[in-house]
Each structure stands twice: as C-alpha cells, then as structure tokens.
Short mmCIF file of C-alpha atoms and ligand atoms in Angstrom, two decimals:
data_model
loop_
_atom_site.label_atom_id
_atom_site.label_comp_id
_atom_site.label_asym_id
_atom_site.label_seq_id
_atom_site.Cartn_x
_atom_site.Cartn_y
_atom_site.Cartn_z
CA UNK U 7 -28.24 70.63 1.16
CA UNK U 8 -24.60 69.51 0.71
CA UNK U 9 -22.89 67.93 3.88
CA UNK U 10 -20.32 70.44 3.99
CA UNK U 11 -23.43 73.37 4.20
CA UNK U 12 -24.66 71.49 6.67
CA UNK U 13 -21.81 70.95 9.16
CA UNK U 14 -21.44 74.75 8.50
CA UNK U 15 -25.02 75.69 9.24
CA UNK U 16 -24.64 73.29 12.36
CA UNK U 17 -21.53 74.51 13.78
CA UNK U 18 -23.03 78.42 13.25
CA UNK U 19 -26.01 76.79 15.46
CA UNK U 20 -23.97 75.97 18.24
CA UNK U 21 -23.84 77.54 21.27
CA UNK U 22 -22.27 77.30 24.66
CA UNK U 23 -24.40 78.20 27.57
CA UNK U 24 -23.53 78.83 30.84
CA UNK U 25 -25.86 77.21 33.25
CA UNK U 26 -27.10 79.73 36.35
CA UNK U 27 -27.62 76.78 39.02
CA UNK U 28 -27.11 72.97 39.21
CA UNK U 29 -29.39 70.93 36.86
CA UNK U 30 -28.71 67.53 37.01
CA UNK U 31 -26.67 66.32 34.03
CA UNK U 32 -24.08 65.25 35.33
CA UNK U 33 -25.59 62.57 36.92
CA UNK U 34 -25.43 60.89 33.30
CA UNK U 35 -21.95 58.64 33.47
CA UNK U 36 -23.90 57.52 36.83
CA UNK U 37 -27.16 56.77 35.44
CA UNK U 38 -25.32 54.98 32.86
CA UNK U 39 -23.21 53.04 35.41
CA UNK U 40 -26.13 52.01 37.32
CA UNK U 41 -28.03 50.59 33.91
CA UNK U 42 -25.19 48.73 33.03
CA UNK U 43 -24.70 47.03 36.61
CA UNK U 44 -28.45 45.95 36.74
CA UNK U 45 -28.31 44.59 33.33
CA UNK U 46 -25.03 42.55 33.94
CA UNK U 47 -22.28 41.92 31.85
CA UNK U 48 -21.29 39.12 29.26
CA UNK U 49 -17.98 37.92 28.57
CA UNK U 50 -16.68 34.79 26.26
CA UNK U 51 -13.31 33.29 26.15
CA UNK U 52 -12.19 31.17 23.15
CA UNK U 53 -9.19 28.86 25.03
CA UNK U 54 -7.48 27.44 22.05
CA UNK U 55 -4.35 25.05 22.58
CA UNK U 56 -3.29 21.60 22.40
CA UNK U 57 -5.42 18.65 24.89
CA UNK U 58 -4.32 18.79 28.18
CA UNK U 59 -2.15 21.86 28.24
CA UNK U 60 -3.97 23.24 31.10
CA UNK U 61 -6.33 25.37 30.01
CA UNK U 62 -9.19 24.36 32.12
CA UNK U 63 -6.70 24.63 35.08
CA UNK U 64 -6.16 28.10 33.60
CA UNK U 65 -10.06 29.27 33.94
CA UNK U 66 -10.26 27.83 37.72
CA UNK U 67 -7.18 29.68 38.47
CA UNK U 68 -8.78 33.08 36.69
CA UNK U 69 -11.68 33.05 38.22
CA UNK U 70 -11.19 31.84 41.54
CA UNK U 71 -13.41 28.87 41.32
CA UNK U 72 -13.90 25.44 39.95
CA UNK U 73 -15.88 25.30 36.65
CA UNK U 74 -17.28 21.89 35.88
CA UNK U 75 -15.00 20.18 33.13
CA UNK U 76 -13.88 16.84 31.80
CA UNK U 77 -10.86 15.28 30.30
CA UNK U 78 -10.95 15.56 26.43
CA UNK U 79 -9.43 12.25 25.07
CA UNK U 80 -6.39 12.20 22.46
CA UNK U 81 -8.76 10.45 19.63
CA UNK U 82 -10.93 13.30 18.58
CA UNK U 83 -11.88 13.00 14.67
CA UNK U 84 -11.76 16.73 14.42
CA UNK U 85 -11.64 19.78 16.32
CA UNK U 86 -15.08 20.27 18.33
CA UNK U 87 -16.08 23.90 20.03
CA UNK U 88 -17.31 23.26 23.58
CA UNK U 89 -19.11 26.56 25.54
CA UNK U 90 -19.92 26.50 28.78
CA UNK U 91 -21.91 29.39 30.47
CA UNK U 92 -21.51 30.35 33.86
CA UNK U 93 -23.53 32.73 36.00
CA UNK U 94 -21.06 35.19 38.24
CA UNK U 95 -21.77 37.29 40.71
CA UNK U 96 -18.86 39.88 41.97
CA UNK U 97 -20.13 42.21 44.43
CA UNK U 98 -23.38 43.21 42.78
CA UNK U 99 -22.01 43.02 39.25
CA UNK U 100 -23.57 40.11 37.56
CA UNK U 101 -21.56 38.38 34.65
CA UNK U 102 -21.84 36.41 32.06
CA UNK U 103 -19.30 34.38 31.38
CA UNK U 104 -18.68 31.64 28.73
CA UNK U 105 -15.87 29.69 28.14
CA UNK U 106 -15.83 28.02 24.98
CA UNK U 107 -13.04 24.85 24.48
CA UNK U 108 -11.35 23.89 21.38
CA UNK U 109 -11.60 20.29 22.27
CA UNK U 110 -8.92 18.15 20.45
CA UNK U 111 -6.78 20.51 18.94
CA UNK U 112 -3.61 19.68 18.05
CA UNK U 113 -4.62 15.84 18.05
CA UNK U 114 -5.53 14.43 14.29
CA UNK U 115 -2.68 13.41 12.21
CA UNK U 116 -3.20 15.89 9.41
CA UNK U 117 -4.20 19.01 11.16
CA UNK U 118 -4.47 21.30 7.76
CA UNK U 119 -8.30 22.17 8.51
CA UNK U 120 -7.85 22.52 12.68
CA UNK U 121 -8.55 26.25 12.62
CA UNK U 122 -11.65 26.03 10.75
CA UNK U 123 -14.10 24.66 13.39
CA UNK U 124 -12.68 27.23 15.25
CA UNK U 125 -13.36 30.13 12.47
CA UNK U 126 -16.73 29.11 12.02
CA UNK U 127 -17.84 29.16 15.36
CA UNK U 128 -16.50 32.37 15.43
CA UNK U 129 -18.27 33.44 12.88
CA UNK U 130 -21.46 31.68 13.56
CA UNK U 131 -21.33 34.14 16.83
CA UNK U 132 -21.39 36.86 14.43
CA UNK U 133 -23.79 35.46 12.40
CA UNK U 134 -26.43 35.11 14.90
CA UNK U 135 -26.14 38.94 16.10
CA UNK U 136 -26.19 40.36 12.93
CA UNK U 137 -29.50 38.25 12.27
CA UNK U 138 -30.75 39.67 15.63
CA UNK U 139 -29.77 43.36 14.41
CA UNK U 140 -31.37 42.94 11.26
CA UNK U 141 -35.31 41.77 12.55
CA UNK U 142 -37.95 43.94 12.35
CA UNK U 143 -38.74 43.46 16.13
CA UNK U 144 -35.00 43.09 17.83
CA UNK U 145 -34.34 42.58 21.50
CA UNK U 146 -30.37 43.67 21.72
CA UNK U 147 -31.32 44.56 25.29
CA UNK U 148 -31.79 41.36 26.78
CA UNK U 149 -29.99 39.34 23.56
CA UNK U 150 -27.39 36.75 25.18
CA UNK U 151 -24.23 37.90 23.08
CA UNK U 152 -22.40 34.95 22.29
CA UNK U 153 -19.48 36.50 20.28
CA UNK U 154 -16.03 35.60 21.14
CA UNK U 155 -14.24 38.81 22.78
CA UNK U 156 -10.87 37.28 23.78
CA UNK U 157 -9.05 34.38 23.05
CA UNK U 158 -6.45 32.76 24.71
CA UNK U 159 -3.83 31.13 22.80
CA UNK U 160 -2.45 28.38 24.71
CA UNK U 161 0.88 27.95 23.57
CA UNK U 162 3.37 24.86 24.29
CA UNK U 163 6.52 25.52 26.24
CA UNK U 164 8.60 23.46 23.71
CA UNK U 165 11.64 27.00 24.58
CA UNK U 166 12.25 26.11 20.15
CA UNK U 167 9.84 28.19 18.25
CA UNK U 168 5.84 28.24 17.52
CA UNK U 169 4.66 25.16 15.44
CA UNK U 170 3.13 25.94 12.57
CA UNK U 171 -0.42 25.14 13.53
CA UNK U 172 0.00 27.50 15.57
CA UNK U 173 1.23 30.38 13.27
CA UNK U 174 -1.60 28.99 10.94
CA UNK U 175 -4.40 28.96 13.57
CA UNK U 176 -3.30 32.24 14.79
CA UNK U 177 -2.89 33.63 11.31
CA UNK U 178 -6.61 32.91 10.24
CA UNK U 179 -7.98 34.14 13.30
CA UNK U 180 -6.52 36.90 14.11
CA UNK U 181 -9.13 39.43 12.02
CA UNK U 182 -11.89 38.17 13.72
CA UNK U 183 -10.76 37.58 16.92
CA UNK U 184 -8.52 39.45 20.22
CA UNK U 185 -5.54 36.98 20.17
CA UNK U 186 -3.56 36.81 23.66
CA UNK U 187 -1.07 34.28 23.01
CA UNK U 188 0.03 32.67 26.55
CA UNK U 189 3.14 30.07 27.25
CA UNK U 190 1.46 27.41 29.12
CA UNK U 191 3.20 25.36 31.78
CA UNK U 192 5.76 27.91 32.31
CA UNK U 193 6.99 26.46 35.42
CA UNK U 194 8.36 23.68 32.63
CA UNK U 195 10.87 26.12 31.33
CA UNK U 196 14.32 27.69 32.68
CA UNK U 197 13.96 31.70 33.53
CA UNK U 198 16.57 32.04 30.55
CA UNK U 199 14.98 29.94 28.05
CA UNK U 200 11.81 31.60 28.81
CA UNK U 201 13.44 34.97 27.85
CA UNK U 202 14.87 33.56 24.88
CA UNK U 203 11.28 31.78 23.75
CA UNK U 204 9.04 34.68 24.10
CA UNK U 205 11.52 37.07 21.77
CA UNK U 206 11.37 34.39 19.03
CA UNK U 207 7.69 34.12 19.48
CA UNK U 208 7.06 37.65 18.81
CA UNK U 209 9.25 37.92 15.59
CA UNK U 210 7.66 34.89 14.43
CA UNK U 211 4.17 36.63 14.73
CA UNK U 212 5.89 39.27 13.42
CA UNK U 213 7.41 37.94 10.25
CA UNK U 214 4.23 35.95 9.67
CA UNK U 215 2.39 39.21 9.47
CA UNK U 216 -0.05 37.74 12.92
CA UNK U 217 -2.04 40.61 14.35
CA UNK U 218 -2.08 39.81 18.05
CA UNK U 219 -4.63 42.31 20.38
CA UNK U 220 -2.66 44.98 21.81
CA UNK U 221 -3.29 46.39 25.41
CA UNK U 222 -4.83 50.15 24.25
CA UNK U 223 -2.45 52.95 25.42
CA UNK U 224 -5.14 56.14 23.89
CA UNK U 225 -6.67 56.01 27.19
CA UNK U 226 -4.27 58.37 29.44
CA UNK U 227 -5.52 56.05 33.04
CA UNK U 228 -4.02 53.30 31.33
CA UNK U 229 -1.49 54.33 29.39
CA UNK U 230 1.62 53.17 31.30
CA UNK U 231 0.15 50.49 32.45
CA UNK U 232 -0.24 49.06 28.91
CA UNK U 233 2.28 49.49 26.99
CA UNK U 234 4.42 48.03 29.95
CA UNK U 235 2.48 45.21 29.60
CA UNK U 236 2.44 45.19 25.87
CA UNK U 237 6.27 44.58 26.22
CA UNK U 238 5.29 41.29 28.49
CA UNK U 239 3.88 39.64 25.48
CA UNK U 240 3.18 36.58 25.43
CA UNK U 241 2.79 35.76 28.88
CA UNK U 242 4.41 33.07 30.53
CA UNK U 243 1.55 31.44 33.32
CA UNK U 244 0.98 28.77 35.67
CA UNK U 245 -2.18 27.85 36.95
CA UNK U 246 -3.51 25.66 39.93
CA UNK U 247 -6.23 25.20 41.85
CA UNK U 248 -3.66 23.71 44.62
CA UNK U 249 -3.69 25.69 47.72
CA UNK U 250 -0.10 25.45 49.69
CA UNK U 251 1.28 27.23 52.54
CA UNK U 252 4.01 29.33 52.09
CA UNK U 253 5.28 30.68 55.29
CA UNK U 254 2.29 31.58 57.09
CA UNK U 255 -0.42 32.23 54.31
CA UNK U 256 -2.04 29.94 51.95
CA UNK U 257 -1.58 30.60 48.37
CA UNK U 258 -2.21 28.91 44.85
CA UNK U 259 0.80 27.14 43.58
CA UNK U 260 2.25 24.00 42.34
CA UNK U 261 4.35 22.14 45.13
CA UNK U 262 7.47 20.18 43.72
CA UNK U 263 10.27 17.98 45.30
CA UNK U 264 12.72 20.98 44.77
CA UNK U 265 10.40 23.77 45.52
CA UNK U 266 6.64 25.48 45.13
CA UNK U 267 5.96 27.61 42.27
CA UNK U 268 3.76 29.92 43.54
CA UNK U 269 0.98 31.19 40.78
CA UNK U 270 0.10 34.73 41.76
CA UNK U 271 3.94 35.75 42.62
CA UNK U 272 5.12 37.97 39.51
CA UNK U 273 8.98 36.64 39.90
CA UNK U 274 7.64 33.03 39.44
CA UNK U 275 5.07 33.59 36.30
CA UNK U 276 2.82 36.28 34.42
CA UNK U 277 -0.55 34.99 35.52
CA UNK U 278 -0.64 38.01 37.85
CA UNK U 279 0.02 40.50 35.09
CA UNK U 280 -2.67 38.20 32.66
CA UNK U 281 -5.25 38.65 35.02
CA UNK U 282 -4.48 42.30 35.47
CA UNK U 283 -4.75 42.43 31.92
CA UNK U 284 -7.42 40.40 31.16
CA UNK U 285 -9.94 41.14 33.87
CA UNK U 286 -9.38 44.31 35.86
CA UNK U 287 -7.77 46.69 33.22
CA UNK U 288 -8.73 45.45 29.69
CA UNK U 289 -12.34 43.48 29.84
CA UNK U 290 -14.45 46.51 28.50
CA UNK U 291 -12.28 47.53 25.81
CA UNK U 292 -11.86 43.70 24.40
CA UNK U 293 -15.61 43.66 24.55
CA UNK U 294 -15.84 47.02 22.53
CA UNK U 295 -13.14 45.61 19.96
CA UNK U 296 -15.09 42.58 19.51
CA UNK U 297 -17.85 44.91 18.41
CA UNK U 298 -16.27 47.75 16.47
CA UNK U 299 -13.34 46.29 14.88
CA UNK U 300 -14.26 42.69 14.16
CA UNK U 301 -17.71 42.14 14.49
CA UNK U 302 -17.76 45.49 12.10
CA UNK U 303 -15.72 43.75 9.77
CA UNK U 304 -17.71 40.17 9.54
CA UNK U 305 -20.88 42.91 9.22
CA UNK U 306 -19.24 44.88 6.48
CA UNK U 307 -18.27 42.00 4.67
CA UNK U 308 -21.68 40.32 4.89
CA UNK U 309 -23.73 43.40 3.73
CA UNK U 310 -21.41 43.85 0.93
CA UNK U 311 -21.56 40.04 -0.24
CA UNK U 312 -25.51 40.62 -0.10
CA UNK U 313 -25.22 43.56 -2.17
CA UNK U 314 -25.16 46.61 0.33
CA UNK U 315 -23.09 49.38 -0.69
CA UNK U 316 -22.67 53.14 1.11
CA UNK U 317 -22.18 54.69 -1.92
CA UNK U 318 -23.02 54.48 -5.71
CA UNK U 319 -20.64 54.13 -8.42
CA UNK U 320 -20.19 58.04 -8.63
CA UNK U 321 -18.95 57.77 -5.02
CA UNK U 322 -22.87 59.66 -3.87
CA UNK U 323 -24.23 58.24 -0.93
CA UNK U 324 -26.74 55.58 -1.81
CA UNK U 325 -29.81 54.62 0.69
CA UNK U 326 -30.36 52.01 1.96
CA UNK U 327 -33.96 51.55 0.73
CA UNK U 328 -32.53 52.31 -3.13
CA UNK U 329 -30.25 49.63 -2.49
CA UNK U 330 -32.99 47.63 -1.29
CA UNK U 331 -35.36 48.50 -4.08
CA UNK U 332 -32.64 47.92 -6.82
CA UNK U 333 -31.83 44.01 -5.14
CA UNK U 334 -35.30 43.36 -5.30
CA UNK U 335 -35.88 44.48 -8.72
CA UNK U 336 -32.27 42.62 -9.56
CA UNK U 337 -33.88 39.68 -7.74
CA UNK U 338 -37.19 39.65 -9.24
CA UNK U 339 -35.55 39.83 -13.04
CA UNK U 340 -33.55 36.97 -11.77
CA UNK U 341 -36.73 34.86 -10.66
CA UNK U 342 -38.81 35.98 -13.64
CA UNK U 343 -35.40 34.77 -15.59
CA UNK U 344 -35.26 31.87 -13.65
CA UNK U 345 -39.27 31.22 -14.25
CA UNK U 346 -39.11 32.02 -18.07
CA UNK U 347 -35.59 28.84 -18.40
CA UNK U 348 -38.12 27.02 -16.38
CA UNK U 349 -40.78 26.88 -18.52
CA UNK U 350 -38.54 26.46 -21.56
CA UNK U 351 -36.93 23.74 -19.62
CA UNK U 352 -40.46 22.08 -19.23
CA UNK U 353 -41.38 22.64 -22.89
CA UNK U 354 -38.48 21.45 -24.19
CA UNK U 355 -38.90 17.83 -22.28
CA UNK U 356 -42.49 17.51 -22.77
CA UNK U 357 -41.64 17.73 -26.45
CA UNK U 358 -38.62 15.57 -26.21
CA UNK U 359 -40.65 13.16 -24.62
CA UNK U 360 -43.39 13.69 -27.16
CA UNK U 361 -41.32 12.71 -30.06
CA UNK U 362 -39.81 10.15 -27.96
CA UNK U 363 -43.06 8.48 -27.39
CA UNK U 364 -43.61 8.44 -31.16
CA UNK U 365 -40.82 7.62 -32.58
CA UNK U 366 -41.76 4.36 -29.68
CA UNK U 367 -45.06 3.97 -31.46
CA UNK U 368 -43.72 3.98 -34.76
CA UNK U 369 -41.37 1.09 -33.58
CA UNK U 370 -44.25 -0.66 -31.91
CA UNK U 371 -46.43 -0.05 -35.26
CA UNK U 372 -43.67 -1.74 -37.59
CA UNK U 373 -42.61 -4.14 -34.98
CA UNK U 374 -46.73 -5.34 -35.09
CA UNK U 375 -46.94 -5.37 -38.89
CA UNK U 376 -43.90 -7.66 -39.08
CA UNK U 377 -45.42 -10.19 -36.90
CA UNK U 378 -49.15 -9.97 -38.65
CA UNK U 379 -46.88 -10.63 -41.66
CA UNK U 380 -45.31 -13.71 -40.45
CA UNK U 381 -48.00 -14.67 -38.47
CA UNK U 382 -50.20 -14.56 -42.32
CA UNK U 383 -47.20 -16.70 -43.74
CA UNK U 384 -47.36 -18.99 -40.91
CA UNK U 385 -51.08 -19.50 -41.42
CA UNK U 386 -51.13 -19.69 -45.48
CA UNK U 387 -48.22 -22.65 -44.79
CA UNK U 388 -50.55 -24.15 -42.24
CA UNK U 389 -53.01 -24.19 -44.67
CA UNK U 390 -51.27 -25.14 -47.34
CA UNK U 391 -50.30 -28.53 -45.07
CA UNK U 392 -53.66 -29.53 -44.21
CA UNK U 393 -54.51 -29.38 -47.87
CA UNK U 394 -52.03 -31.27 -48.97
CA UNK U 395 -53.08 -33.72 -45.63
CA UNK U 396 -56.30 -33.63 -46.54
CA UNK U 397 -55.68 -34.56 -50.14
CA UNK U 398 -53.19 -37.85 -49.00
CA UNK U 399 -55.98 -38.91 -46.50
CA UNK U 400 -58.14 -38.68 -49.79
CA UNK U 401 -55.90 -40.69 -51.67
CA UNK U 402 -55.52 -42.93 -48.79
CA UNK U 403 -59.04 -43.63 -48.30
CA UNK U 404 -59.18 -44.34 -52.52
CA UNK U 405 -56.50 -46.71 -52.19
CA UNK U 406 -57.71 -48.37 -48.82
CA UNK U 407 -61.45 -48.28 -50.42
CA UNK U 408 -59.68 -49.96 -53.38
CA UNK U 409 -58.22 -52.96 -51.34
CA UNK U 410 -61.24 -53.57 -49.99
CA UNK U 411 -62.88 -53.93 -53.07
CA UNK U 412 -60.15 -56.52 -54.16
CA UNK U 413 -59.96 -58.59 -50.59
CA UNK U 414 -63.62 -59.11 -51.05
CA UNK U 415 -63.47 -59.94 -54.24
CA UNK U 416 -60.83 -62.69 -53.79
CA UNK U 417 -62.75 -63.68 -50.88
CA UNK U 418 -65.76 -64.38 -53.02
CA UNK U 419 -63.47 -65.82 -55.50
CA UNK U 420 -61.86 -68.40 -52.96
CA UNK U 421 -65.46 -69.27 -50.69
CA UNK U 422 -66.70 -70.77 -54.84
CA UNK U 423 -63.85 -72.75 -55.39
CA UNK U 424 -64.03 -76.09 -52.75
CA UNK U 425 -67.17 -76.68 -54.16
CA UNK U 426 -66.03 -76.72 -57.99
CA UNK U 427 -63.38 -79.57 -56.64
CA UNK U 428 -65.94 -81.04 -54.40
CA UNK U 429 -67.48 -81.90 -57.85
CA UNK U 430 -64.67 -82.79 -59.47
CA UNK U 431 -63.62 -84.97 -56.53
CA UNK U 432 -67.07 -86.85 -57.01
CA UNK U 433 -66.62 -87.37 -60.85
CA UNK U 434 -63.42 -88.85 -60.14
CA UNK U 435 -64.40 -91.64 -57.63
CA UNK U 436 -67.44 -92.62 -59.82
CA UNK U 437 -64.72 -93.47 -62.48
CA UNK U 438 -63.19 -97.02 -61.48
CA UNK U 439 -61.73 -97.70 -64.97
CA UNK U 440 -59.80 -94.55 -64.55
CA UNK U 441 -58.75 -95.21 -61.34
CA UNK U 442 -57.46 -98.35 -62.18
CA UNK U 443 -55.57 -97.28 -65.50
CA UNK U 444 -54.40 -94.65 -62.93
CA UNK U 445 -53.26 -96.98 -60.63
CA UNK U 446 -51.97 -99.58 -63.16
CA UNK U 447 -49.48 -96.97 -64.81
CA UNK U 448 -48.66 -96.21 -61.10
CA UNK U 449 -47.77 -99.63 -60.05
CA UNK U 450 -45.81 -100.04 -63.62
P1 GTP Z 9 -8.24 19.18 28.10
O1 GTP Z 9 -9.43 19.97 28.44
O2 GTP Z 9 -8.37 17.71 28.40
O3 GTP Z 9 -7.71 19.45 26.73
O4 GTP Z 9 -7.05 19.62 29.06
P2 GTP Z 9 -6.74 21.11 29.57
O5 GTP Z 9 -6.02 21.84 28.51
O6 GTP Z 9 -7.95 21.70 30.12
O7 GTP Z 9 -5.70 20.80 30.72
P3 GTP Z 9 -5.99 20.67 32.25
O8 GTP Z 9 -6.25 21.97 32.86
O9 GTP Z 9 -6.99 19.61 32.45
O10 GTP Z 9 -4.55 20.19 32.76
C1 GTP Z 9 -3.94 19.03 32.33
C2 GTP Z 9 -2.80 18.66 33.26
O11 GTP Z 9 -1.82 19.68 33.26
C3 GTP Z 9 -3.25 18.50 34.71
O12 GTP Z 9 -2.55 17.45 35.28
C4 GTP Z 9 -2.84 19.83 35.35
O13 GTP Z 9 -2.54 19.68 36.72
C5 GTP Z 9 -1.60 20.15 34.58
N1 GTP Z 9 -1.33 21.57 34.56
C6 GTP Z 9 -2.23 22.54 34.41
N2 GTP Z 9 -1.63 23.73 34.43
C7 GTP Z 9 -0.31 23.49 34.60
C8 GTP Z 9 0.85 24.32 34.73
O14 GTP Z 9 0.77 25.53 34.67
N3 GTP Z 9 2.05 23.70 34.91
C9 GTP Z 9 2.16 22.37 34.96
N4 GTP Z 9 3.37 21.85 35.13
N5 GTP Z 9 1.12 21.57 34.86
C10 GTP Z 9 -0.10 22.11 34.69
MG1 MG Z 10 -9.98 21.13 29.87
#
C-alpha cells in the first residue's frame, strides 16, 4: 500500500468520541511530570573563554553555591576539557549538573587549533550516546547523558570588537552546540561603551555567518518574554560570590572604592536576565535542541559516513536491514578482496624470496668453485716447490757425499806421507859424504 493510501485509509479510520463520564486521561501530562521528577534531570555547560575571565565565579554566582575549582595557570600546552559533575537538589527536583572548563584557552602563542579540543569533546559526547542507542541491550533510562546542551561563551570586555579566536571558535561550534555568547567583567566597561560593544558583536556574528542559539518564541507562554530577551544579546554579567549590604539587605555584588556593583540588579548587569534565560525559562528546550537539532545532525552525519541511507537511488524508501544486508555483502567482497591481494601478496614474496635465495646459492656455488680452483693452484705450486726442494737436497746430499769422499781421501793421502820423509830423513843422515859435500858447497 502506497503512503498516500494509507494516510487516507487512516484519516477515514478516525474518529472522535465523546466520552460519557470521567476516565482518567488526563492525568497523563501529570504522570509524565511525576516520572520525570523521580528520574531527575541532567544538564551540562561548556564555559568557554579566556583563563581567568571569571567563569568559575560565573557558575557559583548561577547556582547559588560554591563548586570546587582551581586556578588554571597561563602555561597550558594546549587547550584541555575539564567536567565536573555535581549532584543538585532543588526542592525535590534532582539535577544533574556538569560543568565542563575549557582550561587554557586563549593562552598558547599560536592558537589556530584552540577550538578543536573543544569540538571533539563535543563530539565525543555524541559519540558515546549514539554508541549507547545503537546496542542491542541499551539502558537510555538510567544512561548519564554527557552531551553539551549550552555553552557559554565568555567573551572579553576589550568595548573594540570580537578577536578572531573568538569568531573562529564560535564559528566551528556553533552546529553542534547552543552558543550564548556573554561579555564578561561587565562592571569593566562604561554603560555607553557597553551599548556600543554588544551592537558590533552581533554584526560581527552576523557578517561571519555565526549561528548563535536563539531564545524560542513558537511557544505562546514564552513568547514575549523571548524575543525581548533575544534583543539583549549578548549579555553583559557580573558575577560574585561576595555578599555586601546594601541598605538593609545583603546581596551579591562587587564592592569598589567608588561604589558596589550589585550582581542581581538589572540596571547594573544582565546576569539577572541570563539566569532567567538560562535556568528558569529556557533549560528544557536547550536540552531538547541538543537532541533534535544537533545531536540529530552529528547522528545523521555518522550513519551516512557508515553507509546508512533513507532512501535508494530512485528516491524509494530503503530499510534498514537492506542497507544492512547490502554493507555486509559490500564488506564481505571487500574482505574476500582484501584476503585474495593477501595471498597474492604472500605468493609473490615467497617467490621473490625463492629466487632470491637462489640466485644467493648460485653466488655461493661460483664463489666455492673459485676458491677450490685457487686453492688446487696453490697446492700444485706447493708441490711443485717441494719437488724442486727435494731434488736440491738430493743434489746437496751428492755434492756433500762427494766432499766427503775427497776429505777422506786427502786425509789418507796426508796420514802416508811423514812416514815416506821419515825414510828419506834416515837415508840422508846415514850419508856423511853427502853431508859434508853439502856442507862444504855451503860454507864456500
Ligand atoms: P580559570 O578557571 O583560572 O581560567 O579562571 P576563571 O575564568 O574561572 O575566572 P575566576 O572565576 O577564577 O575569576 C578570576 C578573577 O576574576 C577573580 O579574581 C574574580 O574575582 C574576578 N572576577 C570574576 N568575575 C568578575 C566580574 O564579573 N568582574 C570583575 N571585575 N572581576 C571578576
Ligand atoms: Mg575557573
């Protein structure tokens, strides 16, 4: 059945009854009041402005009380997100309330990526919902919802114009976030100057195309109330936790030589109207814009990116389990794909490896046959040495053998001589005649 048969067929079934006594139904809006009270309320506030512009004073002055908090120092490396959750009890309403710091914005010396600590967190808030939405077995009921449903823009009462970290910072939040940009320290500025600040403010969000939240004026209670208030933007505040007594009643203010700025008097500042605002008037519907309009928008976005889509290409509405089916089958194709380069992959490198392991044989192989060779030359020369050694100690041994021979034959020859002139020695003294002719031709 087409939708538009259907909306027919259901508006046909429609009927209004009269009822014939009371029933009871219109104890709903109660029953639902009296849920919501004993389940409590949450509420998180993003303060985002430079160290020490009093935001911390801000949130005591708010809520009437003294939330624990420290100094943050000037020498932050980057911007860190601080929350703080507080347990509040307001007649028998129970709240929730976190107050998350930007701690250290404003302070580094190049401050292009200051907004995106802040973004993430933001996000990360979304994040964890969505995950909570999307498990089988989800406990929304009782499910401590951290996302961001206001933040306060603290801005510096400089009476010039908004810096542009600001504009930037503002800028990139401003889709995922309800941006109430507040003058800080507006006891630090002249009445007129504060006039003349907040109009360039808003044209500078303006011509910068920031999307600040705007009090609702669809619901009729409310109505006048808001848009008056709209027309207040941004407010100029004070805060203290000082108590001083101004004629005959204490009240929060900030006592100085020339005078006491008092915080909850509407001639002196706007915290009166911000709290209006912010707390009594406005609380439930920044909670519901958190969910509808931005928190729709991170979901949106998210589903899309992972492949959700409400309708087919032909514009028919497309389920989500076909959508589901046709990711995993996508998905599955891409891990069989994925599997398949894989094994190539693994193929391919066992074979390059393979032939890289020969080709290291091969080298090994030659490198071994060159060294038998030279190690064969080496040994034929060796060889070749002792022969010709072997043949010199050969000749050596002739020659020595040789001498020998000789030296004992000249030793033979020389032991047989003495006696030969022994004999001839005796021949020659048995001779006197000789002797004396001898000695006659000597003496002559
Ligand atoms: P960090 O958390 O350290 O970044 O500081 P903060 O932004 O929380 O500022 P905090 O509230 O600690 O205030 C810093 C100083 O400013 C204190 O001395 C406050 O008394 C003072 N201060 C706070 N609000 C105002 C204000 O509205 N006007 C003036 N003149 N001073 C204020
Ligand atoms: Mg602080």
């Amino acid at each position: 059945m087409a939708a538009t048969d259907l909306e027919r067929f259901c508006n046909e079934e429609k009927r209004n009854l009269s009822l014939g006594g009371h029933v009871g139904f219109d104890s709903l809006p109660d029953q639902l009041v009296s849920k919501s009270v004993t389940q409590g309320f949450s509420f998180n506030i993003l303060c985002v402005g430079e160290t020490g512009i009093g935001k911390s004073t801000l949130m005591n002055t708010l809520f009437n009380t003294t939330f624990e908090t420290e100094e943050a120092s000037h020498y932050e490396n980057a911007v860190r997100l601080r929350p703080r959750t507080y347990d509040l009890l307001e007649s028998n309403v129970h709240l929730k309330l976190t107050i998350v710091d930007a701690v250290g914005f404003g302070d580094q010396i190049n401050k292009d990526e200051s907004y995106r600590p802040v973004v993430d967190y933001i996000d990360t808030q979304f994040e964890n919902y969505l995950q909570e939405e999307l498990k089988i077995r989800r406990s929304l009921f009782n499910y401590h919802d951290t996302r961001i449903h206001v933040c306060l823009y603290f801005i510096t009462p400089t009476g010039h114009s908004l810096k542009s970290l600001d504009l930037v910072t503002m800028k990139k939040l401003d889709s995922k976030v309800n941006i109430i940009p507040i003058i800080a320290k507006a006891d630090t500025i002249s009445k007129s100057e504060l006039h003349k600040f907040k109009i360039k403010i808003m044209s500078e969000l303006v011509s910068n195309g920031v999307q600040i939240y705007q009090f609702p004026t669809d619901d009729e209670a409310v109505t006048e109330i808001n848009s008056v208030m709209n027309a207040h933007l941004p407010f100029a505040v004070v805060g203290s936790t000082e108590e001083v007594k101004v004629g005959n009643k204490l009240v929060r203010a900030r006592q100085y030589p020339w005078g006491v700025v008092q915080v909850e008097n509407e001639s002196h500042c706007d915290f009166v109207k911000l709290r209006e605002m912010l707390i009594r008037v406005n609380m439930e519907d920044l909670r519901e814009q958190t969910h509808t309009r931005h928190y729709e928008l991170y979901r949106r976005c998210k589903l899309e990116e992972m492949g959700f889509k409400d309708t087919d290409p032909d514009s028919q509405p497309f389920s989500l389990q076909e959508t589901y089916e046709t990711k995993r089958k996508e998905f599955l194709g891409e891990l069989q794909k994925k599997e398949e380069e894989m094994r190539q992959m693994f193929v391919n490198k066992v074979k390059e490896t393979e032939s890289e392991l020969k080709e290291k044989e091969r080298e090994l192989h030659e490198k071994f046959e060159h060294l038998k060779r030279i190690h064969q030359e080496e040994k034929r020369k060796v060889e070749e040495k002792r022969r010709e050694l072997e043949e010199e100690m050969n000749a050596f041994n002739r020659r020595k053998l040789a001498v020998e021979t000789l030296q004992s034959q000249s030793l033979q020859a020389t032991s047989q001589q003495p006696l030969k002139k022994d004999k001839d020695k005796k021949n020659f003294f048995s001779l006197p005649s000789a002797c004396s002719i001898t000695s006659g031709r000597h003496v002559n």
